[in-house]
mmCIF file of C-alpha atoms in Angstrom:
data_model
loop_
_atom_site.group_PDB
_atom_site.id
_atom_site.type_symbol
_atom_site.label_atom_id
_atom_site.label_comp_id
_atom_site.label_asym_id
_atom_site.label_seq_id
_atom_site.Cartn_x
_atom_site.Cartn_y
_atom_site.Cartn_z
ATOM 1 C CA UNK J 10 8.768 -12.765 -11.984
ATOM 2 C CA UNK J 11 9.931 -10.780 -8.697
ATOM 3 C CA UNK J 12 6.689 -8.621 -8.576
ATOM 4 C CA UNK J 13 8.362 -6.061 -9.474
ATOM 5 C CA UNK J 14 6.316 -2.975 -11.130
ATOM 6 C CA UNK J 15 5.574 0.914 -11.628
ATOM 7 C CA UNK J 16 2.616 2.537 -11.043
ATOM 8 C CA UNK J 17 1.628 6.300 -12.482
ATOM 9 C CA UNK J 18 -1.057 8.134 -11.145
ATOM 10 C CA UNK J 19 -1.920 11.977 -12.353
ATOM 11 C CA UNK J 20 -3.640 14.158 -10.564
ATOM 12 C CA UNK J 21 -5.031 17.449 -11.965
ATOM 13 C CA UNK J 22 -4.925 19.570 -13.640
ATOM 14 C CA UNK J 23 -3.911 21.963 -10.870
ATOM 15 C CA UNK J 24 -4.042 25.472 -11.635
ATOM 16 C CA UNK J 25 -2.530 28.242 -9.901
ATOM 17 C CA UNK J 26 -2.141 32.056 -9.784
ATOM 18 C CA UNK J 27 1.528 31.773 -8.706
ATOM 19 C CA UNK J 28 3.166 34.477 -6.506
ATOM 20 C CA UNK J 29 3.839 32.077 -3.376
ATOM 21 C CA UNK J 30 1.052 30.265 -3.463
ATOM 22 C CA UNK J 31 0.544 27.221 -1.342
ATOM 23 C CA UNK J 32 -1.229 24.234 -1.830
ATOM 24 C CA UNK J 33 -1.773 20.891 0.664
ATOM 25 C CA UNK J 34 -3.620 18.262 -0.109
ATOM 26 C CA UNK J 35 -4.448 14.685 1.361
ATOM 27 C CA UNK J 36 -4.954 11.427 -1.068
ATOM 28 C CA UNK J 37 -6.127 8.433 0.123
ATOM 29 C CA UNK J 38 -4.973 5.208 -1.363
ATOM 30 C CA UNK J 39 -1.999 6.934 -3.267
ATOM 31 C CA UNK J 40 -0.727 4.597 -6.098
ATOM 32 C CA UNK J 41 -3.680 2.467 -5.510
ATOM 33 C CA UNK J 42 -1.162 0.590 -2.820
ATOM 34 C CA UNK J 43 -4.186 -1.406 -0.994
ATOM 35 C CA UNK J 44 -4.231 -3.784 -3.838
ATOM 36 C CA UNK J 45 -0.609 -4.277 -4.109
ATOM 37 C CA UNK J 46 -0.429 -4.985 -0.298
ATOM 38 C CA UNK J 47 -3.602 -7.158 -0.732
ATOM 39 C CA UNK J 48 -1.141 -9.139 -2.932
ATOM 40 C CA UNK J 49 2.305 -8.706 -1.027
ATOM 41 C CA UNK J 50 0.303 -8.915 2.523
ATOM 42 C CA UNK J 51 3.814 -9.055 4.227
ATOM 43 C CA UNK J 52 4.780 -5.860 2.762
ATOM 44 C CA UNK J 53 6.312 -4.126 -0.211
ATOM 45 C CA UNK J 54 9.356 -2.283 -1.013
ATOM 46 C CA UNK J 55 10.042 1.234 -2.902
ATOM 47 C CA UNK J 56 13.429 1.625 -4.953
ATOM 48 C CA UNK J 57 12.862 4.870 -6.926
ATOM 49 C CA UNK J 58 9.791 7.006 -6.730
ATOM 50 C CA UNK J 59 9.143 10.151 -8.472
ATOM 51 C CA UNK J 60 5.683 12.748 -7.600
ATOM 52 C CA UNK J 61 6.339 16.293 -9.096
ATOM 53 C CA UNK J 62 5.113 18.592 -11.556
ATOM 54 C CA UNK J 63 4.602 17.760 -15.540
ATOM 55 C CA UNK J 64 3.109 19.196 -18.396
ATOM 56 C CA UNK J 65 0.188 17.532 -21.003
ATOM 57 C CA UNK J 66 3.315 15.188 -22.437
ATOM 58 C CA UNK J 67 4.592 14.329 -19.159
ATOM 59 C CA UNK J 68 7.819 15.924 -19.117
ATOM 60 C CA UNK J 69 9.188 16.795 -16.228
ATOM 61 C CA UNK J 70 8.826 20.519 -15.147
ATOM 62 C CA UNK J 71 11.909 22.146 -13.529
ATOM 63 C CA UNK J 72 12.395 24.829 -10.750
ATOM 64 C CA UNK J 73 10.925 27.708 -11.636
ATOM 65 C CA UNK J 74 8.000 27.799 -12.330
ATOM 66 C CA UNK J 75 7.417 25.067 -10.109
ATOM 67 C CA UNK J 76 8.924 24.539 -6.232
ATOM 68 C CA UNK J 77 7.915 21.658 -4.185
ATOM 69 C CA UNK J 78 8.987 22.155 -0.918
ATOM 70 C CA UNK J 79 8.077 19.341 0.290
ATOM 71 C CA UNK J 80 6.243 15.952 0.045
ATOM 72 C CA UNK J 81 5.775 13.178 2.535
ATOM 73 C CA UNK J 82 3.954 10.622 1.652
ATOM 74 C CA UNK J 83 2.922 7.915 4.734
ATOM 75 C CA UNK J 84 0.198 5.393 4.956
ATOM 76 C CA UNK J 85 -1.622 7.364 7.892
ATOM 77 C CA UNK J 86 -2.573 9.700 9.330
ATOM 78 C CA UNK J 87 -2.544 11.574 6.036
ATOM 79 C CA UNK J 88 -2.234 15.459 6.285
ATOM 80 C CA UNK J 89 -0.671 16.579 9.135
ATOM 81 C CA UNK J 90 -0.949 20.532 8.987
ATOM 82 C CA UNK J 91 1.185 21.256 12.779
ATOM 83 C CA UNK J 92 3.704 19.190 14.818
ATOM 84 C CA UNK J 93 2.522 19.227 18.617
ATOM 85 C CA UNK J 94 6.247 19.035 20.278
ATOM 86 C CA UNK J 95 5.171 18.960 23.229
ATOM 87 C CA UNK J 96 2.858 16.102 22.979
ATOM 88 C CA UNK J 97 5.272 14.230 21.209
ATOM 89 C CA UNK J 98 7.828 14.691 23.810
ATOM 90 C CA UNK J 99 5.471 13.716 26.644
ATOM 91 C CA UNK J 100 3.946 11.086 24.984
ATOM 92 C CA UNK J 101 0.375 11.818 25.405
ATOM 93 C CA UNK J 102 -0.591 11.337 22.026
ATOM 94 C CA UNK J 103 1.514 9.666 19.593
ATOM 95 C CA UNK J 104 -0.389 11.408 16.635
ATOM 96 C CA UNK J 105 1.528 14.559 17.309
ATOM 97 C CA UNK J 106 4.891 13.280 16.474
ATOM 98 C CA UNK J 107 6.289 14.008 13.578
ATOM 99 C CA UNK J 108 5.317 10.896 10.596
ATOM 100 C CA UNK J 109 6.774 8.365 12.342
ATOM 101 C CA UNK J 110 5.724 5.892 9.119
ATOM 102 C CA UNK J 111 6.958 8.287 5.833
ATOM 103 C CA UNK J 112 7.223 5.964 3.302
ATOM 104 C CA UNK J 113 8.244 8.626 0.667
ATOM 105 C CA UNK J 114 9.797 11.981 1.523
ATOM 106 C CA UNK J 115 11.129 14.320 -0.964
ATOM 107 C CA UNK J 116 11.995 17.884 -0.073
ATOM 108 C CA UNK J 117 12.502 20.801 -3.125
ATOM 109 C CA UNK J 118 15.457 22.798 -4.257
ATOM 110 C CA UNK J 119 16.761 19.820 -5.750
ATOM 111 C CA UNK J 120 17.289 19.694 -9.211
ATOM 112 C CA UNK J 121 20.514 18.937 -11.715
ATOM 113 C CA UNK J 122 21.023 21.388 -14.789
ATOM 114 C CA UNK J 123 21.956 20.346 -18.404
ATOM 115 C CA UNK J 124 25.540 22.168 -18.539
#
């Protein structure tokens, strides 16, 4: 009744060698949002969001084996590999600032153990 909903999307798999790897990677249309905003035009609104690492029967997996550092997730302009200070500062090119529109941030190291 309040458009209220969940959306799960799975990428992968994504295979790795380990040792400190590092992986970036840009998605367009994440969670398929253009046709929910095509719908909510005015805008919509995140309560919980989860994107992270699970196994074949989507269970969660902890820290190790896998670390996310980080994840941003914005609407544009999608992978942003440097911050140019400078720029940003001076304001010759708005680009360089530092995702100025995150819509979803989570950063790793974060994670609660049964006792």
């Amino acid at each position: 009744p309040d458009g209220g909903g969940y959306i799960i999307q799975r990428a992968g798999p994504l295979v790795s060698t380990g040792n400190y790897d590092y992986w970036q990677f840009g998605w367009t249309d994440i969670w398929y949002l253009s046709k929910a905003l095509k719908t909510y035009p005015d805008g919509i609104m995140f309560t919980l969001s989860f994107s992270g690492p699970v196994d074949s029967n989507m269970r969660v997996l902890g820290h190790p084996p896998i670390h996310i550092h980080h994840i941003h997730i914005t609407s544009s302009p999608g992978v942003m590999t440097k911050q140019g200070g400078r720029n940003c500062m001076i304001g010759s090119d708005p680009r360089d600032c530092y995702i100025p529109n995150l819509v979803v941030e989570q950063h790793g190291d974060y994670q609660c153990m049964e006792e």
